[in-house]
Amino acid sequence: MVLVARRADRLTALAEELSGLTHVLPADLSKRDERAALPGQVAALGVTANILVNNAGLTTLGAVAESNPEAELNAVEVDVAAVVDLCSRFVPDMVKRGRGAVLNVASVGAFGPLPGQALYGAAKAFVLSYTQAMREELRDTGVTAAALCPGPVYTGFLEAHGVPDEVSEKALPKFLWQHADAVAKIAVDGMASGKGVIVPGAANRIASVFYQHLPRRLLLPLIARNHPGLKKS
């Protein structure tokens, strides 16, 4: 297993927890040159990339009218460009070998607009569409692709924006929330069973259907009223 992220200290700590041979490659996935170097670095380890998991992600928070252009574009690099870049670099060799799998992490937010996190919702919609198209392209190659679309997960995702999980939890029903280890297991099991879109939890699967089909004129004001990024202090 090869772990890639910006913070070497966290990667090393995680590697020590995992059993088996684990390599650590610190890299900033928002930087194109560091993404481009990864295939060579992986090969230098003597590792063949049979499974690619694009899990890196970040978000901006708040209204577009109050956004920071640099932060928005940085999020695009991590949430969108990095997924495309790494798939384009690793999938061709999988096809040549006739085996492999890609898991791209999207979100339940991929199924509709997300006021308060407009860029994040749009980025995850891109990841979902991109993965579904790639999955069809890979038919009969021995390589498969799946999109993981979790609901809210206890990871402290918004803490960098001053919004702890306990505050985020008030914006969404508690029964939608899940723990990361449970989501990871569902993802692996879903890939093994051949699913193309994996939505962990029955409640989130039901929510995703409403998210896709509820009229936007009813849905979007409801999301905006409850989103912590748009609530006035």
C-alpha atoms as an extended CHARMM CRD file, in Angstrom:
* protein
*
       233  EXT
         1         1  MET       CA              0.0000000000        0.0000000000        0.0000000000  PROA      1               0.0000000000
         2         2  VAL       CA              1.2520000000        3.4740000000       -0.8860000000  PROA      2               0.0000000000
         3         3  LEU       CA             -0.1520000000        6.4080000000        1.0900000000  PROA      3               0.0000000000
         4         4  VAL       CA             -0.0630000000        9.8690000000       -0.4840000000  PROA      4               0.0000000000
         5         5  ALA       CA             -0.9460000000       13.1660000000        1.1960000000  PROA      5               0.0000000000
         6         6  ARG       CA              0.6360000000       16.4580000000        2.1970000000  PROA      6               0.0000000000
         7         7  ARG       CA              1.4530000000       15.7630000000        5.8350000000  PROA      7               0.0000000000
         8         8  ALA       CA              4.2320000000       13.2140000000        6.2450000000  PROA      8               0.0000000000
         9         9  ASP       CA              3.7430000000       12.9770000000       10.0120000000  PROA      9               0.0000000000
        10        10  ARG       CA              0.1360000000       11.8520000000        9.7040000000  PROA      10              0.0000000000
        11        11  LEU       CA              0.9740000000        9.4430000000        6.8950000000  PROA      11              0.0000000000
        12        12  THR       CA              3.7590000000        7.8800000000        8.9440000000  PROA      12              0.0000000000
        13        13  ALA       CA              1.5000000000        7.4920000000       11.9700000000  PROA      13              0.0000000000
        14        14  LEU       CA             -1.1550000000        5.8360000000        9.8070000000  PROA      14              0.0000000000
        15        15  ALA       CA              1.4060000000        3.5390000000        8.1860000000  PROA      15              0.0000000000
        16        16  GLU       CA              2.5080000000        2.3740000000       11.6230000000  PROA      16              0.0000000000
        17        17  GLU       CA             -1.0870000000        1.4280000000       12.4710000000  PROA      17              0.0000000000
        18        18  LEU       CA             -1.5590000000       -0.6250000000        9.3120000000  PROA      18              0.0000000000
        19        19  SER       CA             -0.4250000000       -4.1860000000        9.0250000000  PROA      19              0.0000000000
        20        20  GLY       CA              1.5880000000       -5.3010000000        6.0110000000  PROA      20              0.0000000000
        21        21  LEU       CA              3.9990000000       -3.4010000000        3.8030000000  PROA      21              0.0000000000
        22        22  THR       CA              3.0630000000        0.2760000000        3.6310000000  PROA      22              0.0000000000
        23        23  HSD       CA              4.9850000000        3.0500000000        1.8900000000  PROA      23              0.0000000000
        24        24  VAL       CA              4.6300000000        6.7790000000        2.5250000000  PROA      24              0.0000000000
        25        25  LEU       CA              4.9380000000        9.3270000000       -0.2920000000  PROA      25              0.0000000000
        26        26  PRO       CA              4.3220000000       12.8860000000        0.9270000000  PROA      26              0.0000000000
        27        27  ALA       CA              2.9620000000       15.0120000000       -1.9170000000  PROA      27              0.0000000000
        28        28  ASP       CA              0.7630000000       18.0580000000       -2.3020000000  PROA      28              0.0000000000
        29        29  LEU       CA             -1.9430000000       16.9550000000       -4.7240000000  PROA      29              0.0000000000
        30        30  SER       CA             -2.8470000000       20.5540000000       -5.4850000000  PROA      30              0.0000000000
        31        31  LYS       CA              0.5050000000       20.8810000000       -7.2970000000  PROA      31              0.0000000000
        32        32  ARG       CA              0.6690000000       19.4780000000      -10.8110000000  PROA      32              0.0000000000
        33        33  ASP       CA              4.4000000000       18.7370000000      -10.7660000000  PROA      33              0.0000000000
        34        34  GLU       CA              4.0740000000       16.6870000000       -7.5790000000  PROA      34              0.0000000000
        35        35  ARG       CA              1.1790000000       14.6960000000       -9.0680000000  PROA      35              0.0000000000
        36        36  ALA       CA              3.1890000000       14.0850000000      -12.2270000000  PROA      36              0.0000000000
        37        37  ALA       CA              6.0710000000       12.6460000000      -10.1980000000  PROA      37              0.0000000000
        38        38  LEU       CA              3.9380000000       10.0170000000       -8.4370000000  PROA      38              0.0000000000
        39        39  PRO       CA              3.9570000000        7.2090000000      -11.0690000000  PROA      39              0.0000000000
        40        40  GLY       CA              7.7500000000        7.2450000000      -11.1460000000  PROA      40              0.0000000000
        41        41  GLN       CA              7.9720000000        7.3430000000       -7.3670000000  PROA      41              0.0000000000
        42        42  VAL       CA              5.5750000000        4.4180000000       -7.0380000000  PROA      42              0.0000000000
        43        43  ALA       CA              7.5040000000        2.4180000000       -9.6260000000  PROA      43              0.0000000000
        44        44  ALA       CA             10.7650000000        3.1640000000       -7.8010000000  PROA      44              0.0000000000
        45        45  LEU       CA              9.2930000000        1.4590000000       -4.7430000000  PROA      45              0.0000000000
        46        46  GLY       CA              8.8120000000       -1.7060000000       -6.7740000000  PROA      46              0.0000000000
        47        47  VAL       CA              5.0580000000       -1.3650000000       -6.4340000000  PROA      47              0.0000000000
        48        48  THR       CA              2.4700000000       -2.0040000000       -9.1510000000  PROA      48              0.0000000000
        49        49  ALA       CA             -0.6090000000        0.1890000000       -8.8030000000  PROA      49              0.0000000000
        50        50  ASN       CA             -3.4750000000       -2.2690000000       -9.2020000000  PROA      50              0.0000000000
        51        51  ILE       CA             -5.9580000000       -0.1900000000       -7.1800000000  PROA      51              0.0000000000
        52        52  LEU       CA             -6.1540000000        3.5970000000       -7.1970000000  PROA      52              0.0000000000
        53        53  VAL       CA             -8.1660000000        5.3460000000       -4.4820000000  PROA      53              0.0000000000
        54        54  ASN       CA             -8.6940000000        9.0700000000       -5.0080000000  PROA      54              0.0000000000
        55        55  ASN       CA             -9.7530000000       10.0930000000       -1.5170000000  PROA      55              0.0000000000
        56        56  ALA       CA             -8.0440000000       13.4820000000       -1.1290000000  PROA      56              0.0000000000
        57        57  GLY       CA            -10.5130000000       16.3110000000       -0.8520000000  PROA      57              0.0000000000
        58        58  LEU       CA            -11.1040000000       19.6970000000        0.6770000000  PROA      58              0.0000000000
        59        59  THR       CA            -13.8140000000       22.2980000000        0.6170000000  PROA      59              0.0000000000
        60        60  THR       CA            -14.3900000000       25.9990000000        0.7640000000  PROA      60              0.0000000000
        61        61  LEU       CA            -17.2220000000       27.2990000000        2.8800000000  PROA      61              0.0000000000
        62        62  GLY       CA            -19.6000000000       30.1970000000        2.5050000000  PROA      62              0.0000000000
        63        63  ALA       CA            -21.2030000000       32.1900000000       -0.2880000000  PROA      63              0.0000000000
        64        64  VAL       CA            -19.5380000000       32.5440000000       -3.6880000000  PROA      64              0.0000000000
        65        65  ALA       CA            -19.9370000000       36.3240000000       -3.3780000000  PROA      65              0.0000000000
        66        66  GLU       CA            -17.6150000000       36.2090000000       -0.3640000000  PROA      66              0.0000000000
        67        67  SER       CA            -15.1660000000       33.6350000000       -1.7210000000  PROA      67              0.0000000000
        68        68  ASN       CA            -11.3850000000       33.7680000000       -2.0770000000  PROA      68              0.0000000000
        69        69  PRO       CA            -10.3490000000       33.0100000000       -5.6810000000  PROA      69              0.0000000000
        70        70  GLU       CA             -7.0800000000       31.3520000000       -4.6720000000  PROA      70              0.0000000000
        71        71  ALA       CA             -8.8160000000       29.0570000000       -2.1760000000  PROA      71              0.0000000000
        72        72  GLU       CA            -11.4980000000       28.1680000000       -4.7210000000  PROA      72              0.0000000000
        73        73  LEU       CA             -8.9730000000       27.2640000000       -7.4150000000  PROA      73              0.0000000000
        74        74  ASN       CA             -6.8540000000       25.3160000000       -4.9420000000  PROA      74              0.0000000000
        75        75  ALA       CA             -9.9330000000       23.2320000000       -4.1120000000  PROA      75              0.0000000000
        76        76  VAL       CA            -10.5300000000       22.6340000000       -7.8210000000  PROA      76              0.0000000000
        77        77  GLU       CA             -6.9730000000       21.3270000000       -8.1550000000  PROA      77              0.0000000000
        78        78  VAL       CA             -7.4360000000       18.8300000000       -5.3140000000  PROA      78              0.0000000000
        79        79  ASP       CA            -11.0750000000       17.8110000000       -5.8320000000  PROA      79              0.0000000000
        80        80  VAL       CA            -11.2000000000       17.7630000000       -9.6370000000  PROA      80              0.0000000000
        81        81  ALA       CA             -7.8300000000       18.1050000000      -11.3650000000  PROA      81              0.0000000000
        82        82  ALA       CA             -6.0580000000       15.5940000000       -9.1290000000  PROA      82              0.0000000000
        83        83  VAL       CA             -8.7090000000       12.9440000000       -9.8010000000  PROA      83              0.0000000000
        84        84  VAL       CA             -8.4060000000       13.4150000000      -13.5580000000  PROA      84              0.0000000000
        85        85  ASP       CA             -4.6200000000       13.6370000000      -13.4390000000  PROA      85              0.0000000000
        86        86  LEU       CA             -4.0710000000       10.4780000000      -11.4030000000  PROA      86              0.0000000000
        87        87  CYS       CA             -6.6380000000        8.4490000000      -13.3480000000  PROA      87              0.0000000000
        88        88  SER       CA             -4.9810000000        9.5150000000      -16.5940000000  PROA      88              0.0000000000
        89        89  ARG       CA             -1.5700000000        8.5020000000      -15.2680000000  PROA      89              0.0000000000
        90        90  PHE       CA             -2.4060000000        5.1580000000      -13.6350000000  PROA      90              0.0000000000
        91        91  VAL       CA             -5.3840000000        3.7030000000      -15.5140000000  PROA      91              0.0000000000
        92        92  PRO       CA             -3.6020000000        3.1570000000      -18.8760000000  PROA      92              0.0000000000
        93        93  ASP       CA             -1.1450000000        0.7110000000      -17.2950000000  PROA      93              0.0000000000
        94        94  MET       CA             -4.0140000000       -1.0930000000      -15.5770000000  PROA      94              0.0000000000
        95        95  VAL       CA             -5.6650000000       -1.5730000000      -18.9560000000  PROA      95              0.0000000000
        96        96  LYS       CA             -2.4230000000       -2.8680000000      -20.4490000000  PROA      96              0.0000000000
        97        97  ARG       CA             -2.1810000000       -5.4290000000      -17.6380000000  PROA      97              0.0000000000
        98        98  GLY       CA             -5.8600000000       -6.3240000000      -17.9930000000  PROA      98              0.0000000000
        99        99  ARG       CA             -6.6590000000       -5.8260000000      -14.3290000000  PROA      99              0.0000000000
       100       100  GLY       CA             -7.1900000000       -3.0260000000      -11.8540000000  PROA      100             0.0000000000
       101       101  ALA       CA             -9.7250000000       -0.8790000000      -10.0480000000  PROA      101             0.0000000000
       102       102  VAL       CA            -10.3290000000        2.7910000000       -9.3370000000  PROA      102             0.0000000000
       103       103  LEU       CA            -12.3320000000        4.1760000000       -6.4310000000  PROA      103             0.0000000000
       104       104  ASN       CA            -13.0660000000        7.8870000000       -6.6740000000  PROA      104             0.0000000000
       105       105  VAL       CA            -14.5680000000        9.4420000000       -3.5690000000  PROA      105             0.0000000000
       106       106  ALA       CA            -17.4650000000       11.7480000000       -4.3860000000  PROA      106             0.0000000000
       107       107  SER       CA            -20.3120000000       12.5710000000       -1.9840000000  PROA      107             0.0000000000
       108       108  VAL       CA            -24.0680000000       12.5010000000       -1.5960000000  PROA      108             0.0000000000
       109       109  GLY       CA            -23.5540000000       16.1820000000       -2.4250000000  PROA      109             0.0000000000
       110       110  ALA       CA            -22.7450000000       15.0310000000       -5.9670000000  PROA      110             0.0000000000
       111       111  PHE       CA            -26.4640000000       14.4530000000       -6.5970000000  PROA      111             0.0000000000
       112       112  GLY       CA            -27.4770000000       18.1230000000       -6.4370000000  PROA      112             0.0000000000
       113       113  PRO       CA            -26.3360000000       21.7280000000       -5.8910000000  PROA      113             0.0000000000
       114       114  LEU       CA            -24.9920000000       22.6140000000       -2.4560000000  PROA      114             0.0000000000
       115       115  PRO       CA            -25.4760000000       26.2540000000       -1.3990000000  PROA      115             0.0000000000
       116       116  GLY       CA            -22.8020000000       27.1560000000        1.1290000000  PROA      116             0.0000000000
       117       117  GLN       CA            -20.3520000000       24.7960000000       -0.5490000000  PROA      117             0.0000000000
       118       118  ALA       CA            -21.1440000000       25.5220000000       -4.1900000000  PROA      118             0.0000000000
       119       119  LEU       CA            -17.7340000000       24.5080000000       -5.4750000000  PROA      119             0.0000000000
       120       120  TYR       CA            -17.6000000000       21.2970000000       -3.4330000000  PROA      120             0.0000000000
       121       121  GLY       CA            -20.9950000000       20.0900000000       -4.6270000000  PROA      121             0.0000000000
       122       122  ALA       CA            -20.0990000000       20.8540000000       -8.2370000000  PROA      122             0.0000000000
       123       123  ALA       CA            -16.6940000000       19.1730000000       -7.8880000000  PROA      123             0.0000000000
       124       124  LYS       CA            -18.2300000000       15.9910000000       -6.5040000000  PROA      124             0.0000000000
       125       125  ALA       CA            -20.8530000000       16.0140000000       -9.2670000000  PROA      125             0.0000000000
       126       126  PHE       CA            -17.9440000000       16.1040000000      -11.7090000000  PROA      126             0.0000000000
       127       127  VAL       CA            -16.2400000000       13.1830000000       -9.9510000000  PROA      127             0.0000000000
       128       128  LEU       CA            -19.4350000000       11.1180000000      -10.0940000000  PROA      128             0.0000000000
       129       129  SER       CA            -20.0600000000       11.8340000000      -13.7910000000  PROA      129             0.0000000000
       130       130  TYR       CA            -16.3950000000       11.2980000000      -14.7160000000  PROA      130             0.0000000000
       131       131  THR       CA            -16.2440000000        7.9830000000      -12.8830000000  PROA      131             0.0000000000
       132       132  GLN       CA            -19.4620000000        6.6630000000      -14.4020000000  PROA      132             0.0000000000
       133       133  ALA       CA            -18.2490000000        7.5380000000      -17.8950000000  PROA      133             0.0000000000
       134       134  MET       CA            -14.8420000000        5.9790000000      -17.2750000000  PROA      134             0.0000000000
       135       135  ARG       CA            -16.4750000000        2.8360000000      -15.9020000000  PROA      135             0.0000000000
       136       136  GLU       CA            -18.3530000000        2.3570000000      -19.1610000000  PROA      136             0.0000000000
       137       137  GLU       CA            -15.2050000000        2.9920000000      -21.1840000000  PROA      137             0.0000000000
       138       138  LEU       CA            -13.4140000000        0.3020000000      -19.1760000000  PROA      138             0.0000000000
       139       139  ARG       CA            -16.0250000000       -2.3630000000      -19.8560000000  PROA      139             0.0000000000
       140       140  ASP       CA            -14.4030000000       -5.6660000000      -20.8920000000  PROA      140             0.0000000000
       141       141  THR       CA            -10.8670000000       -4.4230000000      -20.0970000000  PROA      141             0.0000000000
       142       142  GLY       CA            -10.5180000000       -6.1780000000      -16.7370000000  PROA      142             0.0000000000
       143       143  VAL       CA            -10.4230000000       -2.7680000000      -15.0390000000  PROA      143             0.0000000000
       144       144  THR       CA            -13.3410000000       -1.2920000000      -13.1570000000  PROA      144             0.0000000000
       145       145  ALA       CA            -14.2130000000        2.0600000000      -11.6090000000  PROA      145             0.0000000000
       146       146  ALA       CA            -16.5920000000        3.0560000000       -8.8340000000  PROA      146             0.0000000000
       147       147  ALA       CA            -17.6820000000        6.2900000000       -7.1770000000  PROA      147             0.0000000000
       148       148  LEU       CA            -18.1350000000        6.3620000000       -3.4170000000  PROA      148             0.0000000000
       149       149  CYS       CA            -20.8540000000        8.8290000000       -2.3870000000  PROA      149             0.0000000000
       150       150  PRO       CA            -20.9840000000        9.0010000000        1.4080000000  PROA      150             0.0000000000
       151       151  GLY       CA            -23.2050000000       11.2770000000        3.4170000000  PROA      151             0.0000000000
       152       152  PRO       CA            -21.7620000000       13.1480000000        6.3950000000  PROA      152             0.0000000000
       153       153  VAL       CA            -18.8340000000       11.3360000000        8.0330000000  PROA      153             0.0000000000
       154       154  TYR       CA            -17.1930000000       11.9960000000       11.3860000000  PROA      154             0.0000000000
       155       155  THR       CA            -13.8140000000       13.2180000000       10.1220000000  PROA      155             0.0000000000
       156       156  GLY       CA            -13.6840000000       16.8370000000       11.2720000000  PROA      156             0.0000000000
       157       157  PHE       CA            -13.9050000000       17.8300000000        7.6010000000  PROA      157             0.0000000000
       158       158  LEU       CA            -15.0610000000       21.3990000000        8.3060000000  PROA      158             0.0000000000
       159       159  GLU       CA            -12.9140000000       22.0140000000       11.3760000000  PROA      159             0.0000000000
       160       160  ALA       CA            -10.3950000000       23.9550000000        9.2640000000  PROA      160             0.0000000000
       161       161  HSD       CA            -13.2380000000       26.4460000000        8.7150000000  PROA      161             0.0000000000
       162       162  GLY       CA            -14.0920000000       26.6280000000       12.4120000000  PROA      162             0.0000000000
       163       163  VAL       CA            -17.0580000000       24.2670000000       12.1550000000  PROA      163             0.0000000000
       164       164  PRO       CA            -16.6130000000       21.1570000000       14.3510000000  PROA      164             0.0000000000
       165       165  ASP       CA            -18.6030000000       17.9810000000       13.7180000000  PROA      165             0.0000000000
       166       166  GLU       CA            -20.9990000000       18.7510000000       16.5550000000  PROA      166             0.0000000000
       167       167  VAL       CA            -22.0190000000       21.9850000000       14.8020000000  PROA      167             0.0000000000
       168       168  SER       CA            -22.2360000000       20.3220000000       11.3820000000  PROA      168             0.0000000000
       169       169  GLU       CA            -24.3620000000       17.5990000000       12.9360000000  PROA      169             0.0000000000
       170       170  LYS       CA            -27.0680000000       20.1330000000       13.7240000000  PROA      170             0.0000000000
       171       171  ALA       CA            -27.4660000000       20.9060000000       10.0100000000  PROA      171             0.0000000000
       172       172  LEU       CA            -28.1590000000       17.2820000000        9.0690000000  PROA      172             0.0000000000
       173       173  PRO       CA            -30.1230000000       14.5570000000       10.8520000000  PROA      173             0.0000000000
       174       174  LYS       CA            -27.9510000000       12.4260000000       13.1050000000  PROA      174             0.0000000000
       175       175  PHE       CA            -29.0980000000        9.1860000000       11.4480000000  PROA      175             0.0000000000
       176       176  LEU       CA            -27.2790000000       10.2380000000        8.2620000000  PROA      176             0.0000000000
       177       177  TRP       CA            -23.8870000000       10.4300000000        9.9950000000  PROA      177             0.0000000000
       178       178  GLN       CA            -21.3800000000        7.5880000000        9.8040000000  PROA      178             0.0000000000
       179       179  HSD       CA            -17.8760000000        6.7550000000       10.9930000000  PROA      179             0.0000000000
       180       180  ALA       CA            -14.9920000000        6.6010000000        8.5420000000  PROA      180             0.0000000000
       181       181  ASP       CA            -14.0890000000        2.9540000000        9.1860000000  PROA      181             0.0000000000
       182       182  ALA       CA            -17.6560000000        1.8390000000        8.4310000000  PROA      182             0.0000000000
       183       183  VAL       CA            -17.7010000000        3.8710000000        5.2040000000  PROA      183             0.0000000000
       184       184  ALA       CA            -14.3510000000        2.4070000000        4.1420000000  PROA      184             0.0000000000
       185       185  LYS       CA            -15.5860000000       -1.1580000000        4.6560000000  PROA      185             0.0000000000
       186       186  ILE       CA            -18.7540000000       -0.4740000000        2.6640000000  PROA      186             0.0000000000
       187       187  ALA       CA            -16.6060000000        1.0030000000       -0.1120000000  PROA      187             0.0000000000
       188       188  VAL       CA            -14.3530000000       -2.0520000000       -0.3280000000  PROA      188             0.0000000000
       189       189  ASP       CA            -17.3010000000       -4.4420000000       -0.1890000000  PROA      189             0.0000000000
       190       190  GLY       CA            -19.1140000000       -2.4130000000       -2.8470000000  PROA      190             0.0000000000
       191       191  MET       CA            -16.1600000000       -2.5110000000       -5.2020000000  PROA      191             0.0000000000
       192       192  ALA       CA            -15.7550000000       -6.2540000000       -4.6420000000  PROA      192             0.0000000000
       193       193  SER       CA            -19.4170000000       -6.8100000000       -5.5570000000  PROA      193             0.0000000000
       194       194  GLY       CA            -19.1040000000       -4.7850000000       -8.7520000000  PROA      194             0.0000000000
       195       195  LYS       CA            -21.0880000000       -1.6800000000       -7.8210000000  PROA      195             0.0000000000
       196       196  GLY       CA            -20.4700000000        1.4480000000       -9.8540000000  PROA      196             0.0000000000
       197       197  VAL       CA            -21.9640000000        3.9310000000       -7.3820000000  PROA      197             0.0000000000
       198       198  ILE       CA            -21.6900000000        3.1900000000       -3.6730000000  PROA      198             0.0000000000
       199       199  VAL       CA            -23.8240000000        5.1660000000       -1.2190000000  PROA      199             0.0000000000
       200       200  PRO       CA            -23.1520000000        3.9570000000        2.3410000000  PROA      200             0.0000000000
       201       201  GLY       CA            -26.2040000000        3.5200000000        4.5570000000  PROA      201             0.0000000000
       202       202  ALA       CA            -29.8790000000        3.0670000000        3.7530000000  PROA      202             0.0000000000
       203       203  ALA       CA            -30.7250000000        6.5490000000        5.0590000000  PROA      203             0.0000000000
       204       204  ASN       CA            -28.2040000000        8.1740000000        2.7360000000  PROA      204             0.0000000000
       205       205  ARG       CA            -29.4180000000        6.1240000000       -0.2210000000  PROA      205             0.0000000000
       206       206  ILE       CA            -32.9450000000        7.3800000000        0.4040000000  PROA      206             0.0000000000
       207       207  ALA       CA            -31.6470000000       10.9380000000        0.8870000000  PROA      207             0.0000000000
       208       208  SER       CA            -29.7500000000       10.7450000000       -2.4060000000  PROA      208             0.0000000000
       209       209  VAL       CA            -32.9700000000        9.8820000000       -4.2540000000  PROA      209             0.0000000000
       210       210  PHE       CA            -34.7640000000       12.8800000000       -2.7310000000  PROA      210             0.0000000000
       211       211  TYR       CA            -31.7320000000       15.0410000000       -3.4570000000  PROA      211             0.0000000000
       212       212  GLN       CA            -31.8620000000       14.1380000000       -7.1430000000  PROA      212             0.0000000000
       213       213  HSD       CA            -35.6130000000       14.3990000000       -7.6660000000  PROA      213             0.0000000000
       214       214  LEU       CA            -36.9980000000       16.9680000000       -5.2160000000  PROA      214             0.0000000000
       215       215  PRO       CA            -37.7550000000       20.2290000000       -7.0720000000  PROA      215             0.0000000000
       216       216  ARG       CA            -34.8130000000       22.6150000000       -6.7560000000  PROA      216             0.0000000000
       217       217  ARG       CA            -37.1110000000       25.4900000000       -5.7580000000  PROA      217             0.0000000000
       218       218  LEU       CA            -37.9810000000       23.5190000000       -2.6130000000  PROA      218             0.0000000000
       219       219  LEU       CA            -34.6430000000       21.8350000000       -1.9700000000  PROA      219             0.0000000000
       220       220  LEU       CA            -32.1380000000       24.6560000000       -2.3130000000  PROA      220             0.0000000000
       221       221  PRO       CA            -33.7490000000       27.1510000000        0.1110000000  PROA      221             0.0000000000
       222       222  LEU       CA            -33.9480000000       24.3520000000        2.6950000000  PROA      222             0.0000000000
       223       223  ILE       CA            -30.2500000000       23.5450000000        2.3190000000  PROA      223             0.0000000000
       224       224  ALA       CA            -29.2670000000       27.2230000000        2.3930000000  PROA      224             0.0000000000
       225       225  ARG       CA            -31.2470000000       27.8780000000        5.5970000000  PROA      225             0.0000000000
       226       226  ASN       CA            -29.5410000000       25.0480000000        7.4390000000  PROA      226             0.0000000000
       227       227  HSD       CA            -26.0180000000       25.2090000000        6.0290000000  PROA      227             0.0000000000
       228       228  PRO       CA            -23.4650000000       26.3570000000        8.6530000000  PROA      228             0.0000000000
       229       229  GLY       CA            -21.5100000000       28.2190000000        5.9920000000  PROA      229             0.0000000000
       230       230  LEU       CA            -24.4400000000       30.5290000000        5.2610000000  PROA      230             0.0000000000
       231       231  LYS       CA            -25.8600000000       31.0690000000        8.7240000000  PROA      231             0.0000000000
       232       232  LYS       CA            -25.4750000000       34.6030000000        9.9730000000  PROA      232             0.0000000000
       233       233  SER       CA            -23.8670000000       35.0570000000       13.3630000000  PROA      233             0.0000000000
